[in-house]
Amino acid sequence: MITVSEALDHLFALVSPLEPETVPLAQAGGRVLVKPAVARRDQPPFDGSAMDGYAVRDEDADPGASLTVIGEAAAGHRFGGSIGPGQTVRIFTGAPVPKGASRVVIQEDVTRNGDQITLGSKLDAKTHIRPAGSDFKIGDSLDAPRRLSPSDVALLASMNIAQVEVTRKPRVALISTGDELVMPGETPSPDQIIASNTFGLKALLDQLGAEPRVLPIARDTRSSLEMAFELAEGADLVVTIGGASVGDHDLVGDVAQDLGMQQAFYKVAMRPGKPLMAGQMGDAAMLGLPGNPVSAMVCGHVFMAPMIRVMLGLPACPAPRQTARLGCDMLKGGPREHYMRAALDDGEIVPEGRQDSSLLSLLAHADVLLVRPAEDPPRQKGDQVEYIAL
Ligand code: AMP
Ligand code: MG
């Protein structure tokens, strides 16, 4: 059996970055920027006022000074002239600072009477001017590859970039397998259950920026599985769920191989999720997840998500890990790397008492997956341990 890290290396070899496409900025959030976006202008494009007040020359900014108001500068409407000795211009936030002025006295420090103003007795030292280009300058860039956050999108807009080149969304076909499964909303017979992790994985793929497609459930027959693989045609990644163990009804590996799947590996030394398989199937990568709901979801985070990131053009690396203080003692670990549902509260991490791979309710309430290395020695409360955020 290979390790999680060896399995990841195999998986990274099965996928590569997809081609770019151009999308309007309004659709760019969450997408992965392919090449650096370069500012097409300075921001602000002029020295602008940061406050509502009066633009004055430095020489005139004496406490108690009297000045004559000769005009107004508002956002979007500059004052065309320039300020001479003893003069001032009424100015508002976002307006270009008139020629001659070197600071803005805030309106709270000014008394006005007709065209005359008197400056207060105590003036602050700030200029209240945002210099041209103080946010960014023409030619400054936002580096790639990068998943665009809402803040990034705001920055790109400010740079006057109306469309961006992003990686095409990976098309992922999700095939649930099993005679016992029905779709949510259907009426199961007494021996049936609802396909659940299929939808959890769909949600995870949505979050990752993929384009998932939930295919009809494949039954535990060769013909039904063959039909499902046929429907998956055109996907970049085919993800099967269940049917990957060694039971009489576990046909996924056999059928996939008969259809030409070149298997990269089968079985990984981890808990939960041992019966994992992967390979190349025509132009697509194939990932065979275990059926147990928690195993499927854990493998989704540990294996599927990093594959999607590579397809999106992001670096090939495992699910990011953080560390926290253990909030209880733990007995010696087992021979397989263990991903435990755990609560993270106030920087302390405590694994759930039950870790059976069928218990989705515990997964839903867990904050993180605590990762125990294979053959982990007994651990004490207060030890530093690693986890993956959910
Ligand atoms: P299998 O790997 O097909 O033997 O499935 C292992 C366990 O996971 C069985 O209890 C299945 O009923 C369950 N299972 C398989 N696929 C799903 C699914 N898509 N949603 C929920 N449970 C599933
Ligand atoms: Mg099954």
PDB file of C-alpha atoms in Angstrom, residues 147-303:
ATOM      1  CA  ARG A 147      -7.296  32.633  -7.023  1.00  0.00           C
ATOM      2  CA  LEU A 148      -9.106  35.948  -7.255  1.00  0.00           C
ATOM      3  CA  SER A 149     -10.596  37.069  -3.946  1.00  0.00           C
ATOM      4  CA  PRO A 150     -13.323  39.707  -3.731  1.00  0.00           C
ATOM      5  CA  SER A 151     -10.603  42.219  -2.782  1.00  0.00           C
ATOM      6  CA  ASP A 152      -8.572  41.218  -5.847  1.00  0.00           C
ATOM      7  CA  VAL A 153     -11.592  41.830  -8.060  1.00  0.00           C
ATOM      8  CA  ALA A 154     -12.009  45.302  -6.560  1.00  0.00           C
ATOM      9  CA  LEU A 155      -8.328  46.026  -7.202  1.00  0.00           C
ATOM     10  CA  LEU A 156      -8.551  44.806 -10.816  1.00  0.00           C
ATOM     11  CA  ALA A 157     -11.578  47.012 -11.401  1.00  0.00           C
ATOM     12  CA  SER A 158      -9.681  49.977  -9.976  1.00  0.00           C
ATOM     13  CA  MET A 159      -6.834  49.157 -12.397  1.00  0.00           C
ATOM     14  CA  ASN A 160      -9.414  49.536 -15.194  1.00  0.00           C
ATOM     15  CA  ILE A 161      -9.174  45.881 -16.171  1.00  0.00           C
ATOM     16  CA  ALA A 162     -12.557  44.885 -17.564  1.00  0.00           C
ATOM     17  CA  GLN A 163     -11.792  41.264 -18.396  1.00  0.00           C
ATOM     18  CA  VAL A 164      -9.246  38.761 -17.167  1.00  0.00           C
ATOM     19  CA  GLU A 165      -7.631  35.586 -18.361  1.00  0.00           C
ATOM     20  CA  VAL A 166      -8.419  32.726 -16.015  1.00  0.00           C
ATOM     21  CA  THR A 167      -8.031  28.975 -16.202  1.00  0.00           C
ATOM     22  CA  ARG A 168     -10.994  27.134 -17.661  1.00  0.00           C
ATOM     23  CA  LYS A 169     -13.072  25.413 -14.977  1.00  0.00           C
ATOM     24  CA  PRO A 170     -12.233  21.706 -14.735  1.00  0.00           C
ATOM     25  CA  ARG A 171     -15.196  19.595 -15.851  1.00  0.00           C
ATOM     26  CA  VAL A 172     -15.758  16.879 -13.282  1.00  0.00           C
ATOM     27  CA  ALA A 173     -18.177  13.985 -13.690  1.00  0.00           C
ATOM     28  CA  LEU A 174     -19.444  12.501 -10.428  1.00  0.00           C
ATOM     29  CA  ILE A 175     -20.602   8.893 -10.651  1.00  0.00           C
ATOM     30  CA  SER A 176     -22.263   7.343  -7.593  1.00  0.00           C
ATOM     31  CA  THR A 177     -22.432   3.579  -7.683  1.00  0.00           C
ATOM     32  CA  GLY A 178     -24.662   1.186  -5.783  1.00  0.00           C
ATOM     33  CA  ASP A 179     -27.992  -0.619  -5.953  1.00  0.00           C
ATOM     34  CA  GLU A 180     -28.826   0.812  -2.533  1.00  0.00           C
ATOM     35  CA  LEU A 181     -28.684   4.465  -3.574  1.00  0.00           C
ATOM     36  CA  VAL A 182     -31.407   6.911  -4.556  1.00  0.00           C
ATOM     37  CA  MET A 183     -31.168  10.648  -5.146  1.00  0.00           C
ATOM     38  CA  PRO A 184     -32.179  13.107  -2.410  1.00  0.00           C
ATOM     39  CA  GLY A 185     -35.928  13.750  -2.677  1.00  0.00           C
ATOM     40  CA  GLU A 186     -36.713  10.323  -4.080  1.00  0.00           C
ATOM     41  CA  THR A 187     -38.514   7.655  -2.068  1.00  0.00           C
ATOM     42  CA  PRO A 188     -36.103   4.921  -1.037  1.00  0.00           C
ATOM     43  CA  SER A 189     -37.252   1.333  -0.623  1.00  0.00           C
ATOM     44  CA  PRO A 190     -36.705  -0.103   2.889  1.00  0.00           C
ATOM     45  CA  ASP A 191     -33.234  -1.342   1.922  1.00  0.00           C
ATOM     46  CA  GLN A 192     -32.071   1.851   0.270  1.00  0.00           C
ATOM     47  CA  ILE A 193     -30.265   5.003   1.428  1.00  0.00           C
ATOM     48  CA  ILE A 194     -29.764   8.407  -0.097  1.00  0.00           C
ATOM     49  CA  ALA A 195     -26.662   9.211  -2.160  1.00  0.00           C
ATOM     50  CA  SER A 196     -25.072  11.767   0.124  1.00  0.00           C
ATOM     51  CA  ASN A 197     -21.364  12.232  -0.365  1.00  0.00           C
ATOM     52  CA  THR A 198     -22.048  12.725  -4.085  1.00  0.00           C
ATOM     53  CA  PHE A 199     -23.669  16.011  -3.191  1.00  0.00           C
ATOM     54  CA  GLY A 200     -21.051  16.859  -0.595  1.00  0.00           C
ATOM     55  CA  LEU A 201     -18.388  16.384  -3.248  1.00  0.00           C
ATOM     56  CA  LYS A 202     -20.409  18.447  -5.722  1.00  0.00           C
ATOM     57  CA  ALA A 203     -20.505  21.282  -3.173  1.00  0.00           C
ATOM     58  CA  LEU A 204     -16.772  20.953  -2.549  1.00  0.00           C
ATOM     59  CA  LEU A 205     -16.093  21.085  -6.296  1.00  0.00           C
ATOM     60  CA  ASP A 206     -18.278  24.174  -6.636  1.00  0.00           C
ATOM     61  CA  GLN A 207     -16.274  25.783  -3.872  1.00  0.00           C
ATOM     62  CA  LEU A 208     -12.985  24.839  -5.546  1.00  0.00           C
ATOM     63  CA  GLY A 209     -14.040  26.505  -8.785  1.00  0.00           C
ATOM     64  CA  ALA A 210     -14.668  23.352 -10.816  1.00  0.00           C
ATOM     65  CA  GLU A 211     -17.665  22.554 -12.982  1.00  0.00           C
ATOM     66  CA  PRO A 212     -19.101  19.385 -11.461  1.00  0.00           C
ATOM     67  CA  ARG A 213     -21.836  17.286 -13.067  1.00  0.00           C
ATOM     68  CA  VAL A 214     -23.743  14.715 -11.006  1.00  0.00           C
ATOM     69  CA  LEU A 215     -24.471  11.793 -13.323  1.00  0.00           C
ATOM     70  CA  PRO A 216     -27.330   9.334 -12.804  1.00  0.00           C
ATOM     71  CA  ILE A 217     -26.511   6.695 -10.181  1.00  0.00           C
ATOM     72  CA  ALA A 218     -24.819   3.631 -11.653  1.00  0.00           C
ATOM     73  CA  ARG A 219     -26.130   0.300 -10.414  1.00  0.00           C
ATOM     74  CA  ASP A 220     -23.821  -2.544  -9.399  1.00  0.00           C
ATOM     75  CA  THR A 221     -23.765  -4.075 -12.875  1.00  0.00           C
ATOM     76  CA  ARG A 222     -21.162  -3.874 -15.595  1.00  0.00           C
ATOM     77  CA  SER A 223     -23.620  -2.448 -18.116  1.00  0.00           C
ATOM     78  CA  SER A 224     -24.836   0.280 -15.786  1.00  0.00           C
ATOM     79  CA  LEU A 225     -21.270   1.289 -14.921  1.00  0.00           C
ATOM     80  CA  GLU A 226     -20.272   1.237 -18.586  1.00  0.00           C
ATOM     81  CA  MET A 227     -23.164   3.539 -19.367  1.00  0.00           C
ATOM     82  CA  ALA A 228     -22.128   5.914 -16.565  1.00  0.00           C
ATOM     83  CA  PHE A 229     -18.561   6.100 -17.889  1.00  0.00           C
ATOM     84  CA  GLU A 230     -19.980   6.801 -21.337  1.00  0.00           C
ATOM     85  CA  LEU A 231     -22.005   9.694 -19.924  1.00  0.00           C
ATOM     86  CA  ALA A 232     -18.817  11.037 -18.338  1.00  0.00           C
ATOM     87  CA  GLU A 233     -17.308  11.541 -21.796  1.00  0.00           C
ATOM     88  CA  GLY A 234     -15.813  15.026 -22.130  1.00  0.00           C
ATOM     89  CA  ALA A 235     -14.945  15.407 -18.451  1.00  0.00           C
ATOM     90  CA  ASP A 236     -11.421  16.360 -17.397  1.00  0.00           C
ATOM     91  CA  LEU A 237     -11.798  14.291 -14.249  1.00  0.00           C
ATOM     92  CA  VAL A 238     -14.106  11.344 -13.658  1.00  0.00           C
ATOM     93  CA  VAL A 239     -14.802  10.717  -9.981  1.00  0.00           C
ATOM     94  CA  THR A 240     -16.515   7.497  -9.009  1.00  0.00           C
ATOM     95  CA  ILE A 241     -17.908   6.917  -5.537  1.00  0.00           C
ATOM     96  CA  GLY A 242     -18.116   3.442  -4.035  1.00  0.00           C
ATOM     97  CA  GLY A 243     -17.694   0.058  -5.637  1.00  0.00           C
ATOM     98  CA  ALA A 244     -13.933   0.280  -5.179  1.00  0.00           C
ATOM     99  CA  SER A 245     -13.464  -2.345  -2.455  1.00  0.00           C
ATOM    100  CA  VAL A 246     -13.004  -6.046  -2.917  1.00  0.00           C
ATOM    101  CA  GLY A 247     -16.643  -7.114  -2.423  1.00  0.00           C
ATOM    102  CA  ASP A 248     -18.460  -9.170  -5.081  1.00  0.00           C
ATOM    103  CA  HIS A 249     -20.391  -6.057  -6.110  1.00  0.00           C
ATOM    104  CA  ASP A 250     -17.380  -3.763  -6.340  1.00  0.00           C
ATOM    105  CA  LEU A 251     -16.946  -3.533 -10.095  1.00  0.00           C
ATOM    106  CA  VAL A 252     -15.633  -0.023 -10.651  1.00  0.00           C
ATOM    107  CA  GLY A 253     -11.952  -0.956 -11.039  1.00  0.00           C
ATOM    108  CA  ASP A 254     -12.681  -3.897 -13.361  1.00  0.00           C
ATOM    109  CA  VAL A 255     -15.071  -2.009 -15.597  1.00  0.00           C
ATOM    110  CA  ALA A 256     -12.833   1.070 -15.758  1.00  0.00           C
ATOM    111  CA  GLN A 257      -9.841  -1.065 -16.719  1.00  0.00           C
ATOM    112  CA  ASP A 258     -11.856  -2.913 -19.370  1.00  0.00           C
ATOM    113  CA  LEU A 259     -12.700   0.519 -20.778  1.00  0.00           C
ATOM    114  CA  GLY A 260      -9.000   1.342 -20.989  1.00  0.00           C
ATOM    115  CA  MET A 261      -8.221   2.928 -17.629  1.00  0.00           C
ATOM    116  CA  GLN A 262      -4.477   2.770 -16.929  1.00  0.00           C
ATOM    117  CA  GLN A 263      -4.406   2.290 -13.182  1.00  0.00           C
ATOM    118  CA  ALA A 264      -1.843   4.413 -11.320  1.00  0.00           C
ATOM    119  CA  PHE A 265      -2.491   2.871  -7.909  1.00  0.00           C
ATOM    120  CA  TYR A 266      -5.043   1.096  -5.762  1.00  0.00           C
ATOM    121  CA  LYS A 267      -5.258   1.440  -1.984  1.00  0.00           C
ATOM    122  CA  VAL A 268      -3.656   4.073   0.191  1.00  0.00           C
ATOM    123  CA  ALA A 269      -2.392   3.658   3.747  1.00  0.00           C
ATOM    124  CA  MET A 270      -4.864   6.013   5.381  1.00  0.00           C
ATOM    125  CA  ARG A 271      -7.891   6.054   7.635  1.00  0.00           C
ATOM    126  CA  PRO A 272     -10.569   6.553   6.446  1.00  0.00           C
ATOM    127  CA  GLY A 273     -10.237   6.037   2.700  1.00  0.00           C
ATOM    128  CA  LYS A 274      -8.052   3.007   2.095  1.00  0.00           C
ATOM    129  CA  PRO A 275      -9.823   1.662  -1.039  1.00  0.00           C
ATOM    130  CA  LEU A 276      -8.851   4.586  -3.260  1.00  0.00           C
ATOM    131  CA  MET A 277      -7.888   4.130  -6.908  1.00  0.00           C
ATOM    132  CA  ALA A 278      -6.762   6.395  -9.684  1.00  0.00           C
ATOM    133  CA  GLY A 279      -5.610   6.251 -13.264  1.00  0.00           C
ATOM    134  CA  GLN A 280      -5.767   7.700 -16.738  1.00  0.00           C
ATOM    135  CA  MET A 281      -8.888   7.075 -18.792  1.00  0.00           C
ATOM    136  CA  GLY A 282      -8.500   8.435 -22.291  1.00  0.00           C
ATOM    137  CA  ASP A 283      -8.001  12.186 -21.943  1.00  0.00           C
ATOM    138  CA  ALA A 284      -9.438  12.238 -18.457  1.00  0.00           C
ATOM    139  CA  ALA A 285      -8.006  11.466 -15.059  1.00  0.00           C
ATOM    140  CA  MET A 286     -10.039   8.972 -13.071  1.00  0.00           C
ATOM    141  CA  LEU A 287     -10.323   9.041  -9.290  1.00  0.00           C
ATOM    142  CA  GLY A 288     -12.156   6.184  -7.615  1.00  0.00           C
ATOM    143  CA  LEU A 289     -13.269   7.231  -4.140  1.00  0.00           C
ATOM    144  CA  PRO A 290     -14.441   4.859  -1.420  1.00  0.00           C
ATOM    145  CA  GLY A 291     -18.197   4.786  -0.885  1.00  0.00           C
ATOM    146  CA  ASN A 292     -18.354   5.339   2.848  1.00  0.00           C
ATOM    147  CA  PRO A 293     -19.609   8.891   3.135  1.00  0.00           C
ATOM    148  CA  VAL A 294     -16.880  10.226   5.422  1.00  0.00           C
ATOM    149  CA  SER A 295     -14.130   8.415   3.500  1.00  0.00           C
ATOM    150  CA  ALA A 296     -15.372   9.955   0.278  1.00  0.00           C
ATOM    151  CA  MET A 297     -15.460  13.445   1.755  1.00  0.00           C
ATOM    152  CA  VAL A 298     -12.065  13.115   3.433  1.00  0.00           C
ATOM    153  CA  CYS A 299     -10.551  11.840   0.168  1.00  0.00           C
ATOM    154  CA  GLY A 300     -12.274  14.747  -1.552  1.00  0.00           C
ATOM    155  CA  HIS A 301     -10.341  17.171   0.644  1.00  0.00           C
ATOM    156  CA  VAL A 302      -7.070  15.232   0.689  1.00  0.00           C
ATOM    157  CA  PHE A 303      -6.868  14.107  -2.973  1.00  0.00           C
TER     158      PHE A 303
END
